[in-house]
PDB file of C-alpha atoms in Angstrom:
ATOM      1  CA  UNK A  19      11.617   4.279  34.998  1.00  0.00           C
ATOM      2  CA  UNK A  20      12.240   2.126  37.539  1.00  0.00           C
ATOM      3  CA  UNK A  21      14.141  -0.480  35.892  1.00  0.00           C
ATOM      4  CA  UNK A  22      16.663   2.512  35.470  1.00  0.00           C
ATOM      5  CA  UNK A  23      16.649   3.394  39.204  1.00  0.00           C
ATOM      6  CA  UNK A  24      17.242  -0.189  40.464  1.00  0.00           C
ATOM      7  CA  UNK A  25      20.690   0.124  39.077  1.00  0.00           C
ATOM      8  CA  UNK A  26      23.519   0.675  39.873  1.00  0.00           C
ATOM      9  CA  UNK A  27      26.772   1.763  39.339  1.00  0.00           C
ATOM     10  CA  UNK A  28      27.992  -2.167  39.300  1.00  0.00           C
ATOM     11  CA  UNK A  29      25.201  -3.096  36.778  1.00  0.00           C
ATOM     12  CA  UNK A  30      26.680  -4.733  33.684  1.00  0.00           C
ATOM     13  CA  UNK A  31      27.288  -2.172  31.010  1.00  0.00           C
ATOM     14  CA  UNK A  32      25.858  -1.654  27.823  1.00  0.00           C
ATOM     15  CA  UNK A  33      26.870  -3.915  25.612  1.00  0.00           C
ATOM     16  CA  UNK A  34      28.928  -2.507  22.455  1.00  0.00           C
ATOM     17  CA  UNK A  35      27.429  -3.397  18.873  1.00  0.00           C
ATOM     18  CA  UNK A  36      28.339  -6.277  17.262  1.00  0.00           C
ATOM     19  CA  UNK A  37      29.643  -7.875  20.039  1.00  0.00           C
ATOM     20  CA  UNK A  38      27.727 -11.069  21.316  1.00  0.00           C
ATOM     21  CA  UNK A  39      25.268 -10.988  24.607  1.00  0.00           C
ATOM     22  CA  UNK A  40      26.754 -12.226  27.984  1.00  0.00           C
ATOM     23  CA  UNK A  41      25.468 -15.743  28.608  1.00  0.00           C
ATOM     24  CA  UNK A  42      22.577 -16.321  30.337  1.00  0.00           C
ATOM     25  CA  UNK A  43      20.980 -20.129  29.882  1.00  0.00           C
ATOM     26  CA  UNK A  44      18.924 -19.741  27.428  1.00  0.00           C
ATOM     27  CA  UNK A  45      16.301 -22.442  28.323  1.00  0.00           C
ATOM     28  CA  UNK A  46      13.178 -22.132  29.475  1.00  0.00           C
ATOM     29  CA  UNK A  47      13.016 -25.297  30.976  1.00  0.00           C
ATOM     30  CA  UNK A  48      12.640 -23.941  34.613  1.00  0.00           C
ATOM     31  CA  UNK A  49       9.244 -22.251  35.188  1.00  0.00           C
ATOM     32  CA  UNK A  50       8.357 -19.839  37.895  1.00  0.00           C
ATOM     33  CA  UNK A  51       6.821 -21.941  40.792  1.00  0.00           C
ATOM     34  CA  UNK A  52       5.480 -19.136  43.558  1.00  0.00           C
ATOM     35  CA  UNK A  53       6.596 -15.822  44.668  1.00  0.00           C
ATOM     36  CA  UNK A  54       5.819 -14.517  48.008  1.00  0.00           C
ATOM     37  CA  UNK A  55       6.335 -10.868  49.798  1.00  0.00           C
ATOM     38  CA  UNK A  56       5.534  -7.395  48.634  1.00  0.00           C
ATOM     39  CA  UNK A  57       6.625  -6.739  44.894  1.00  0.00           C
ATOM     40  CA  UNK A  58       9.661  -4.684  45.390  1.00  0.00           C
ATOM     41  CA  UNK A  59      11.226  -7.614  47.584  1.00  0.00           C
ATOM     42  CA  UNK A  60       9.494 -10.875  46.335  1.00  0.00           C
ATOM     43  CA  UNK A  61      11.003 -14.118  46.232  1.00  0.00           C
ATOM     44  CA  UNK A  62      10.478 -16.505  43.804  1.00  0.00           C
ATOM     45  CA  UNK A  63      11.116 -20.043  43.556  1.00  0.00           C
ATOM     46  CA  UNK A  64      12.080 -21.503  40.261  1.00  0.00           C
ATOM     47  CA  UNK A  65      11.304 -25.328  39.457  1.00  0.00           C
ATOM     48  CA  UNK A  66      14.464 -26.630  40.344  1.00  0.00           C
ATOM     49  CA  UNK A  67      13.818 -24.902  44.032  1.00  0.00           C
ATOM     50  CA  UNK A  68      16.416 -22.601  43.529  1.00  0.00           C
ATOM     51  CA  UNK A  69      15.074 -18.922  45.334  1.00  0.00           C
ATOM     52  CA  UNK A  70      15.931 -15.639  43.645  1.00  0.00           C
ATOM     53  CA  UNK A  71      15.028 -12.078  43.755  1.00  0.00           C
ATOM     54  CA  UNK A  72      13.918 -10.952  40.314  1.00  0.00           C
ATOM     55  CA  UNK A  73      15.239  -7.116  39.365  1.00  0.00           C
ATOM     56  CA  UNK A  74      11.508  -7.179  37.533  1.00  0.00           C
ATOM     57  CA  UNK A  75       9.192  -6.878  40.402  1.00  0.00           C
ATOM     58  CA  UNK A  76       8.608  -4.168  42.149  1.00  0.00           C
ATOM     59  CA  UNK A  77       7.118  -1.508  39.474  1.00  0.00           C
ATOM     60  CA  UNK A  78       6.186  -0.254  36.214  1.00  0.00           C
ATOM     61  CA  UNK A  79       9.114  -0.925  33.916  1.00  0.00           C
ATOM     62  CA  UNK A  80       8.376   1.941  31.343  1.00  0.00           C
ATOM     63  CA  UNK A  81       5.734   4.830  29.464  1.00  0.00           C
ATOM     64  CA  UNK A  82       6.300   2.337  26.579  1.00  0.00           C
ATOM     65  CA  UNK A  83       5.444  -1.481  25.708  1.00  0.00           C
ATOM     66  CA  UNK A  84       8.024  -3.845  26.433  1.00  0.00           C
ATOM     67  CA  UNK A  85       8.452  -6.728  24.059  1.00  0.00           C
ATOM     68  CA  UNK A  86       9.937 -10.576  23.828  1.00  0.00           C
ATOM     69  CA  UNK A  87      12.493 -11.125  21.247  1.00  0.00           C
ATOM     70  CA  UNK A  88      11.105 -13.674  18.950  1.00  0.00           C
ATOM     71  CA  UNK A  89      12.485 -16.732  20.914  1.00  0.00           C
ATOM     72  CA  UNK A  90      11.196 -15.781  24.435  1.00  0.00           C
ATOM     73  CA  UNK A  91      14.354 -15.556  26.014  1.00  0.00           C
ATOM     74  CA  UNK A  92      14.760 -11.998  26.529  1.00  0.00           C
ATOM     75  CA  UNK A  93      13.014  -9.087  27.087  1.00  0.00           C
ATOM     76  CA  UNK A  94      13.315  -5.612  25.587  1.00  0.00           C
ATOM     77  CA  UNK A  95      12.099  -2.729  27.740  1.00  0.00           C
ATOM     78  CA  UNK A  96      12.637   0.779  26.141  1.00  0.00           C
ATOM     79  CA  UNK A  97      14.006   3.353  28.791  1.00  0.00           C
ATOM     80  CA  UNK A  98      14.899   6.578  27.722  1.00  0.00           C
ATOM     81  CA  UNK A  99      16.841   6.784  24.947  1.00  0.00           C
ATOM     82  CA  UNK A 100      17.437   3.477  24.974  1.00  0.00           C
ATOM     83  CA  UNK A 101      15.836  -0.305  25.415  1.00  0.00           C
ATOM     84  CA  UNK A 102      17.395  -2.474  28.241  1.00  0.00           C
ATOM     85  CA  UNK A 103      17.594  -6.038  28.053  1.00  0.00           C
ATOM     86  CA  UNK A 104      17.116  -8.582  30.529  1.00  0.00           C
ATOM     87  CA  UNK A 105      17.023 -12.740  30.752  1.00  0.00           C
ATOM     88  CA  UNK A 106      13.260 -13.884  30.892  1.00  0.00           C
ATOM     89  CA  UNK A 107      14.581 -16.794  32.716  1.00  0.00           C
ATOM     90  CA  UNK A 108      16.696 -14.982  35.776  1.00  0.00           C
ATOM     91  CA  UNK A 109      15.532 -11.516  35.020  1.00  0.00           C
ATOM     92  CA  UNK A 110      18.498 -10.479  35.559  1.00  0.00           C
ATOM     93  CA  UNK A 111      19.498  -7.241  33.339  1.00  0.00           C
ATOM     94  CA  UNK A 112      22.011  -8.296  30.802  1.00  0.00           C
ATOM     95  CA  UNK A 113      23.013  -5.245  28.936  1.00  0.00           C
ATOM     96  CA  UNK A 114      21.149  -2.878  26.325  1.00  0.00           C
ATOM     97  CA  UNK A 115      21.246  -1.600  22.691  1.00  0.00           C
ATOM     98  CA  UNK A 116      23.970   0.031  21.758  1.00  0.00           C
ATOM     99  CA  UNK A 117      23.917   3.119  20.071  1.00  0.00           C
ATOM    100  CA  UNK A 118      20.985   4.682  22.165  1.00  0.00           C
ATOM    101  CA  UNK A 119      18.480   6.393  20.153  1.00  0.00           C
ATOM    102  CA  UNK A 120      18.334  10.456  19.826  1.00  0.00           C
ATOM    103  CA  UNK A 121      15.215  10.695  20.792  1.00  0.00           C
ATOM    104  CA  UNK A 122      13.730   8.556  23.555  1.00  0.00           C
ATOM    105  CA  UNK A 123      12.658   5.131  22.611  1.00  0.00           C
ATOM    106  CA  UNK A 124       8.537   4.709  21.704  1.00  0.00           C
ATOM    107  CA  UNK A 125       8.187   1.213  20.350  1.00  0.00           C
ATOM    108  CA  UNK A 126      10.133  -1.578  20.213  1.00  0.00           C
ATOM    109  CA  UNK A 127       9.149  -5.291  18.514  1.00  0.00           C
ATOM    110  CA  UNK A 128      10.526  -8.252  17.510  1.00  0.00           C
ATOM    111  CA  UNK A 129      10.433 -10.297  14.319  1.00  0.00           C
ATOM    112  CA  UNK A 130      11.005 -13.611  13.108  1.00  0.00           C
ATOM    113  CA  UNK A 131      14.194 -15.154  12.893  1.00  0.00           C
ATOM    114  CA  UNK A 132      15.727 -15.743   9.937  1.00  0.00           C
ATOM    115  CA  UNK A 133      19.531 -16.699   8.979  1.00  0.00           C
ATOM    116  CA  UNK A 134      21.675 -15.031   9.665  1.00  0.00           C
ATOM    117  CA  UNK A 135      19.943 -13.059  12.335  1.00  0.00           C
ATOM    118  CA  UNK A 136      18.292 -15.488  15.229  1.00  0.00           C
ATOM    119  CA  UNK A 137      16.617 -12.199  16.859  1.00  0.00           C
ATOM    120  CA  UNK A 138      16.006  -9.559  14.525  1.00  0.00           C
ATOM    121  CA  UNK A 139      14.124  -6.422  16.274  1.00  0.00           C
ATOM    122  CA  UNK A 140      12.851  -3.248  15.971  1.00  0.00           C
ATOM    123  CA  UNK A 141      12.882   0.345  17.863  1.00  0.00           C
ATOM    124  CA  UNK A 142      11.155   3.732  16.862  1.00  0.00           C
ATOM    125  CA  UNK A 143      11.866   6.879  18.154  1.00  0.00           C
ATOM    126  CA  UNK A 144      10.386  10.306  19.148  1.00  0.00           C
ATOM    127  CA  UNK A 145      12.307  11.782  16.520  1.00  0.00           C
ATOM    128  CA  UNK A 146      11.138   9.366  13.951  1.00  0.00           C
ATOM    129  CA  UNK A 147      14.102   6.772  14.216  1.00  0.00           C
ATOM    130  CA  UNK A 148      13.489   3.432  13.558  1.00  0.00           C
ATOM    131  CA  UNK A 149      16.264   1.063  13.918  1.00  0.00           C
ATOM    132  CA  UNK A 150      16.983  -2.670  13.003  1.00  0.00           C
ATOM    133  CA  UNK A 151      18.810  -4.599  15.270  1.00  0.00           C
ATOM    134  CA  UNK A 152      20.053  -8.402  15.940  1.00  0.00           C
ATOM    135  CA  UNK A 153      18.793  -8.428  19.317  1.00  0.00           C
ATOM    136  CA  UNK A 154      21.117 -11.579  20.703  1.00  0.00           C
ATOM    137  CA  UNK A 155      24.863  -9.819  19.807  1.00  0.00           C
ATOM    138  CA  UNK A 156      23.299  -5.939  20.240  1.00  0.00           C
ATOM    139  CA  UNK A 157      24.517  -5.099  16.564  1.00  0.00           C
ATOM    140  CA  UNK A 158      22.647  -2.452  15.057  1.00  0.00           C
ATOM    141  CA  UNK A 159      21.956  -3.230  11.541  1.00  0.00           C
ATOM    142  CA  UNK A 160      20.399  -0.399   9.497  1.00  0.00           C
ATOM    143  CA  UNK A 161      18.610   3.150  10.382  1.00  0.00           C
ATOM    144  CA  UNK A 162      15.378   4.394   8.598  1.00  0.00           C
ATOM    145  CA  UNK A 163      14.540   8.188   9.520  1.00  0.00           C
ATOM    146  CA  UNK A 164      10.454   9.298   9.194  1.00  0.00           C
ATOM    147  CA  UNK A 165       9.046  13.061   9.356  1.00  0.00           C
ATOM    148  CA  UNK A 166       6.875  12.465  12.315  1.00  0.00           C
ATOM    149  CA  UNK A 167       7.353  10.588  15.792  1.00  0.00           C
ATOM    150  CA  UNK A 168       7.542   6.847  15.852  1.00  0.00           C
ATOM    151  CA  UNK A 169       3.732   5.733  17.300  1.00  0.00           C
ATOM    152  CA  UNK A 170       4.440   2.150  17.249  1.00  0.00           C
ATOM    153  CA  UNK A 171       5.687  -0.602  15.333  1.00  0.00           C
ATOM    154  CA  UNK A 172       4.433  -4.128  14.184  1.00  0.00           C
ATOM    155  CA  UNK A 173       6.218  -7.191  12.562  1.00  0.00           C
ATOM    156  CA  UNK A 174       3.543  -8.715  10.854  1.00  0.00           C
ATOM    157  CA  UNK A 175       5.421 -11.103   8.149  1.00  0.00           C
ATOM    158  CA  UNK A 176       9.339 -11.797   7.703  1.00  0.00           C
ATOM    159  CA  UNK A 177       9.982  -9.065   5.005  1.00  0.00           C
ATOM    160  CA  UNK A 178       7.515  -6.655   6.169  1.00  0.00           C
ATOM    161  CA  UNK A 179       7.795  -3.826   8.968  1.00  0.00           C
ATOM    162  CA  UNK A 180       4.637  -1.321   9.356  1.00  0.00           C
ATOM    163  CA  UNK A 181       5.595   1.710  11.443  1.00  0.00           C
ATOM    164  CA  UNK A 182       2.775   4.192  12.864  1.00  0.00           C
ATOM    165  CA  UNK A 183       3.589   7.904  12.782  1.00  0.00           C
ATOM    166  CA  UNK A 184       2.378  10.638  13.716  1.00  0.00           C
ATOM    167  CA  UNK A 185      -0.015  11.841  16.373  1.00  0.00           C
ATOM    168  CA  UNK A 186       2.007  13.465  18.918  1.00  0.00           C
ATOM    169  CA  UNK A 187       1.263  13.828  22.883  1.00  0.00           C
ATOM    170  CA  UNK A 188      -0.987  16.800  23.761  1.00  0.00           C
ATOM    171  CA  UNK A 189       1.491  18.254  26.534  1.00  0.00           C
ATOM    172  CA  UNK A 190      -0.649  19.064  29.533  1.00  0.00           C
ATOM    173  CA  UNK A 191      -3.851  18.502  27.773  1.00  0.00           C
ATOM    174  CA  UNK A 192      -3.917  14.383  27.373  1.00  0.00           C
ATOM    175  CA  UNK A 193      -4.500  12.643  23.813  1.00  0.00           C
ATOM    176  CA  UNK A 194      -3.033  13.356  20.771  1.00  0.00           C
ATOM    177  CA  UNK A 195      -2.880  16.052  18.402  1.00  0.00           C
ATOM    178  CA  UNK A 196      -1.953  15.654  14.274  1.00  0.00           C
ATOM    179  CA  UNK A 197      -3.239  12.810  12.600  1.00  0.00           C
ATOM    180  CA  UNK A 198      -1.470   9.627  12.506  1.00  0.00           C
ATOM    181  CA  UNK A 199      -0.583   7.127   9.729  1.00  0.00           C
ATOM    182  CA  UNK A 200       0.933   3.444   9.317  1.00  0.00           C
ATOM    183  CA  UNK A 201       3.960   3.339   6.477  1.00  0.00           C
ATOM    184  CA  UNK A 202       4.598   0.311   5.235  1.00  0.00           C
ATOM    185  CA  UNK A 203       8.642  -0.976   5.004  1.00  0.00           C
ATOM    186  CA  UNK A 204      10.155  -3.873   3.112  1.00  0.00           C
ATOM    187  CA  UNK A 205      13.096  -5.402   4.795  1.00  0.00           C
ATOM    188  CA  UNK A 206      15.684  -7.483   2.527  1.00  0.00           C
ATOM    189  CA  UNK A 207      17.945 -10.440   3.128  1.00  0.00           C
ATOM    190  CA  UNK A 208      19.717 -11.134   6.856  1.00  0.00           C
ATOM    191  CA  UNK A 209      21.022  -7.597   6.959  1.00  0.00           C
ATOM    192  CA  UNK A 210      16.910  -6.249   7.053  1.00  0.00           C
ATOM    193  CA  UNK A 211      18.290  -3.709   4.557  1.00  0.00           C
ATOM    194  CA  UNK A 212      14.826  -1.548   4.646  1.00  0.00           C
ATOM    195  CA  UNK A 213      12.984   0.595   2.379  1.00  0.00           C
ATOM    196  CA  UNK A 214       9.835   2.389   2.182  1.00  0.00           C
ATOM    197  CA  UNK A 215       7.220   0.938   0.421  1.00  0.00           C
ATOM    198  CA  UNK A 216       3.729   3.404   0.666  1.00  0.00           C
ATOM    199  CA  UNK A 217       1.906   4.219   3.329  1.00  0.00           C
ATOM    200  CA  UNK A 218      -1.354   1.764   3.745  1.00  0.00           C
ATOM    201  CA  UNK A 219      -5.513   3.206   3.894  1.00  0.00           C
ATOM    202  CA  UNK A 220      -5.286   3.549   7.477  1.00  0.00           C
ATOM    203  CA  UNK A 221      -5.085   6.616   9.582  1.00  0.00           C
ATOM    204  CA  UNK A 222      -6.142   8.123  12.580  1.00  0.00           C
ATOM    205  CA  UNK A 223      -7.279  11.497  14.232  1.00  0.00           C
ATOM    206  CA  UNK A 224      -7.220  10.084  17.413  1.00  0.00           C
ATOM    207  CA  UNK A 225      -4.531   7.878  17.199  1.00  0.00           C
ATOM    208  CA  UNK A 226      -4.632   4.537  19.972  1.00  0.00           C
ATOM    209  CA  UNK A 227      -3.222   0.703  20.254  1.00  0.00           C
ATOM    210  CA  UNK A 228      -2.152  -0.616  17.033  1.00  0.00           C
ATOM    211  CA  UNK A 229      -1.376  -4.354  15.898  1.00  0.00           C
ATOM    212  CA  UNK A 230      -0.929  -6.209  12.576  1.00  0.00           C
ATOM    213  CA  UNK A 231      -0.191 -10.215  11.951  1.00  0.00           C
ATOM    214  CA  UNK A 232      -0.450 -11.463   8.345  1.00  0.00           C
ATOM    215  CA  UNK A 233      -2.027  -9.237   5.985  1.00  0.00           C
ATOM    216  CA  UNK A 234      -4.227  -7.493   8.447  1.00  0.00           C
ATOM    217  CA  UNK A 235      -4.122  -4.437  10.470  1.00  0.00           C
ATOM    218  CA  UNK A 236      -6.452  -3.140  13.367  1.00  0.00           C
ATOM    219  CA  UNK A 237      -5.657   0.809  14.776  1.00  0.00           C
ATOM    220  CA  UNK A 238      -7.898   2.698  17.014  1.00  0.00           C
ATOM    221  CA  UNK A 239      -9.756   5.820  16.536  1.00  0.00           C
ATOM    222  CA  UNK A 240     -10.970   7.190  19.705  1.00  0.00           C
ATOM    223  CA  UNK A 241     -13.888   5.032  19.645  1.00  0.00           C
ATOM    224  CA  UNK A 242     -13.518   3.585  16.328  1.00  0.00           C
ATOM    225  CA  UNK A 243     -11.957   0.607  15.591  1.00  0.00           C
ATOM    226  CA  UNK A 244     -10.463   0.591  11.749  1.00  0.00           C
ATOM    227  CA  UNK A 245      -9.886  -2.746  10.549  1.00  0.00           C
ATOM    228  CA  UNK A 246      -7.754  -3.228   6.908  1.00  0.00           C
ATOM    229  CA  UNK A 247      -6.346  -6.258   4.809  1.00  0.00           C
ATOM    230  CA  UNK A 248      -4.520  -6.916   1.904  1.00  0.00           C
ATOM    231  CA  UNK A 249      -7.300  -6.749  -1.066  1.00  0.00           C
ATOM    232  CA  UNK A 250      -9.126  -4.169   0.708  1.00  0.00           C
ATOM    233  CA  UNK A 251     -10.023  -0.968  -1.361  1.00  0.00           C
ATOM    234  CA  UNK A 252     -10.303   0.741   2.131  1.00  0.00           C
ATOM    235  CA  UNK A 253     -10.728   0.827   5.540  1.00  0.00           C
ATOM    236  CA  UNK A 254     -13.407  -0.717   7.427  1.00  0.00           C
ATOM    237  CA  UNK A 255     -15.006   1.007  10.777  1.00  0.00           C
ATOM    238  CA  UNK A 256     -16.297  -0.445  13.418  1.00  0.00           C
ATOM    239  CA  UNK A 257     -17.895   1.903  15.704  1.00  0.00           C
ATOM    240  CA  UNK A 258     -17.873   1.878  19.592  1.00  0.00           C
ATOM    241  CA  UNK A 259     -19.734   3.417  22.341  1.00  0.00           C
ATOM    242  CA  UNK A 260     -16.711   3.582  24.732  1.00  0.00           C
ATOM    243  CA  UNK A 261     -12.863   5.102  23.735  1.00  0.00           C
ATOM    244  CA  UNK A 262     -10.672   1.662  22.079  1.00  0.00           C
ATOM    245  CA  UNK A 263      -7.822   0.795  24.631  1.00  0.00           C
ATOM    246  CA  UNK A 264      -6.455  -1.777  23.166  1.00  0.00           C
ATOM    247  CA  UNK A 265      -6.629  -4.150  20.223  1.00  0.00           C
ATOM    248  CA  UNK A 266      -4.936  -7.734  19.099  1.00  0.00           C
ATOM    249  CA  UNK A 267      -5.394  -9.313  15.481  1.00  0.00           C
ATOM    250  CA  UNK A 268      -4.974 -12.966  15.468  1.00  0.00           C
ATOM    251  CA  UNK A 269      -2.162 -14.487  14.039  1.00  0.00           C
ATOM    252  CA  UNK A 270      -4.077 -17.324  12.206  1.00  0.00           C
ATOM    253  CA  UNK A 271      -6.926 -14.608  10.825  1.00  0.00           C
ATOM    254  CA  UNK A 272      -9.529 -16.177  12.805  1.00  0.00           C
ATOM    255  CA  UNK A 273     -10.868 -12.839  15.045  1.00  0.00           C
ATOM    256  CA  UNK A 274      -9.756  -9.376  15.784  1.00  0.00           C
ATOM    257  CA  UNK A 275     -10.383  -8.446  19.639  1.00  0.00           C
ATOM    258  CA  UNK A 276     -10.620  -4.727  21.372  1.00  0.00           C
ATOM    259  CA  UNK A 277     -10.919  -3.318  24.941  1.00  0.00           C
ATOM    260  CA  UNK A 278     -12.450  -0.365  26.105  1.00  0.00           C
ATOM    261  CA  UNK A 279     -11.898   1.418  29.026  1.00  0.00           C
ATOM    262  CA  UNK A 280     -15.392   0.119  30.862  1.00  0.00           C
ATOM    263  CA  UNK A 281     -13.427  -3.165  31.078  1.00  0.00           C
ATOM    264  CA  UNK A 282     -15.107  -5.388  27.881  1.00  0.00           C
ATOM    265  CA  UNK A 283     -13.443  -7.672  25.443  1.00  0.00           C
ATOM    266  CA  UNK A 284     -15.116  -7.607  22.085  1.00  0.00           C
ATOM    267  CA  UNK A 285     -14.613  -9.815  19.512  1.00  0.00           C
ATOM    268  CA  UNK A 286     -14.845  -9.733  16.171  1.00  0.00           C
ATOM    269  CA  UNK A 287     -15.169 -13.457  14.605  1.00  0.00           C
ATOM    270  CA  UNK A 288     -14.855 -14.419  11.200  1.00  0.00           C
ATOM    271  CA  UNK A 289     -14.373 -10.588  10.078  1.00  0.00           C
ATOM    272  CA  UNK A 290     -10.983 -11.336   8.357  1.00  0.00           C
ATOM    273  CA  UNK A 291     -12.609 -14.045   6.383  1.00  0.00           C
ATOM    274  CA  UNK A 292     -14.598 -11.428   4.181  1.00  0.00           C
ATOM    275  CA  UNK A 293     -12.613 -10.182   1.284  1.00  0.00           C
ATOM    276  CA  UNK A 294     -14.753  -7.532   0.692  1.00  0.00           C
ATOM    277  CA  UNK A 295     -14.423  -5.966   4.174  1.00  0.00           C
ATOM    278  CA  UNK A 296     -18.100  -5.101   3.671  1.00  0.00           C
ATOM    279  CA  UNK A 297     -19.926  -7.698   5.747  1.00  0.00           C
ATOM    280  CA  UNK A 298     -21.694  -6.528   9.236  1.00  0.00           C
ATOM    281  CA  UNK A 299     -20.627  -8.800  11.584  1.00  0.00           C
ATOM    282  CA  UNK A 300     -21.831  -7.798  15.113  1.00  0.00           C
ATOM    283  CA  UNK A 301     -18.804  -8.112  18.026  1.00  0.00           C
ATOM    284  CA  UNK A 302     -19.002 -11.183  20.607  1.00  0.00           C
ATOM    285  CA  UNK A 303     -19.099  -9.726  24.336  1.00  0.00           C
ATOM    286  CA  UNK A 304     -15.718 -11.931  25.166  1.00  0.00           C
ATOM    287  CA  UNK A 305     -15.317 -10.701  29.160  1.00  0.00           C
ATOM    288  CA  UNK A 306     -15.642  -7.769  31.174  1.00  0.00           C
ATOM    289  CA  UNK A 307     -13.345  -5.985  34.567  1.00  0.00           C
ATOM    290  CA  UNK A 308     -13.354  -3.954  36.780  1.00  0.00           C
ATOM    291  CA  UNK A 309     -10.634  -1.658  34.740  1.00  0.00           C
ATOM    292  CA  UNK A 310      -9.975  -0.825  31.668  1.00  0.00           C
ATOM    293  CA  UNK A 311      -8.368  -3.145  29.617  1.00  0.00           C
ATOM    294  CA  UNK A 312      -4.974  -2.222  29.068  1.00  0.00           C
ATOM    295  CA  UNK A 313      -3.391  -4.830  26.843  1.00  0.00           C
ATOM    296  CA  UNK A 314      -4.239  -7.783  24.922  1.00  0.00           C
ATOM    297  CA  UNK A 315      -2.239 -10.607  23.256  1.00  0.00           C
ATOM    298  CA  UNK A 316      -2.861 -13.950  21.478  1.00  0.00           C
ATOM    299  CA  UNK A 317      -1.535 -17.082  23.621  1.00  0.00           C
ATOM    300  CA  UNK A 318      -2.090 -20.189  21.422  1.00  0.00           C
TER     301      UNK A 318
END
């Protein structure tokens, strides 16, 4: 990754568990003004018309999502074997989690804070690691192992982790082979002490994006979109013409929204209001590009 190659040997080390973060101002109070250049040298001016040359332009950061810790102040980019952390203020690198994973690092998300821990998160592996850590003093605090590779991994309420397996990477061949599956895991008190609770109705052949918030849960098929909530005997499907490339639930149950790779944003409104999971409600055309849609995420 490049975040890896634009350091060097004077870059701050990893930070050792259990030991607290270097400082690095943790308000937000000073927003990016304008940047100017080409992306690997761009300067940006903060609102207090200080200039700096972020470490975060100039490339793709990672194979794998990146994520905010819950507060906004830093950002977790998984590299390797391991997830680097960097201010989202000065983004400047300040360290990373310490012990790196076995396997190299697949997902990575953050939940909410609670006392005791102010940043809880959590990484999966290739090997099927997924670890809990305080993401503001780099302490890991407990290991779950799974029998398949970590997919991805969602935070969707304070004591609840669901972790998709499963589904490997076709080497040479694109896609993914082995069918893929979303375990539930109960976390308890500040040390997120986790255990396995069941694995939910929801599985894929053709495994893609994956999110959760509340009691729902949206993963992609190929060109299927399989929706599930609490109180749900099963699954429901919501067919496509075009491959799913990514998907966002929203956090206050209102819609559920997917991309495909012709560029559209459907949306699904007022689906999560049907306790039966039954009711055909046809998708709202949201917005359309150029590209496919790579990501999607609920702002306000």
């Amino acid at each position: 990754s490049s975040a890896a190659q634009n350091q060097n040997s004077s870059s701050r080390s990893a930070v050792p568990s259990g030991e607290p973060m270097p400082p690095d101002d943790d308000g937000l109070d000073e927003p990016i003004a304008a940047a100017s250049g080409s992306a690997a040298g761009a300067i940006v001016k903060l609102g207090d018309g200080r200039r700096i040359q972020p470490e975060l332009l100039g490339g793709v950061l990672a194979a794998y999502a990146p994520a905010f810790g819950p507060k906004g102040i830093r950002l977790f980019v998984p590299c390797g074997s391991t997830v680097l952390i960097y201010s989202a203020k000065t983004t400047k690198r300040l360290g990373e989690l310490s012990p790196p994973h076995k396997g190299k690092v697949t997902a990575v998300c953050a939940g909410t804070p609670r006392e005791g821990c102010a940043e809880p998160l959590a990484t999966g592996s290739s090997l099927g690691e997924v670890r809990l850590w305080d993401g503001k003093t780099g302490a890991c605090l407990a290991t779950l192992s799974f029998e398949a590779p970590v997919r991805d991994i969602r935070w969707p309420s304070e004591d609840t982790l669901l972790v998709v397996t499963g589904g490997e990477e076709a080497s040479g061949r694109g896609g993914c082979v082995g069918r893929a599956s979303v375990e539930r895991v109960k976390l308890k008190g500040a040390s997120l002490a986790p255990e396995r609770a069941g694995v939910l109705p929801l599985g894929a052949d053709r495994p893609g994006p994956f999110d959760a918030a509340g009691s729902a849960a949206a993963l992609c098929d190929g060109s299927v979109l399989l929706l599930w909530m609490e109180g749900w005997t099963g699954p429901r499907r919501l067919p496509h013409r075009h491959p799913l490339t990514a998907v966002s639930v929203d956090p206050l149950g209102r819609y559920v929204a997917a991309g495909d790779v012709k560029g559209v944003v459907w949306v699904w409104w007022g689906i999560l209001e049907d306790s039966s999971g039954t009711a055909a409600k046809p998708p709202a055309r949201w917005h359309w590009h150029a590209n496919p849609v790579r990501a999607l995420a609920h702002c306000g």
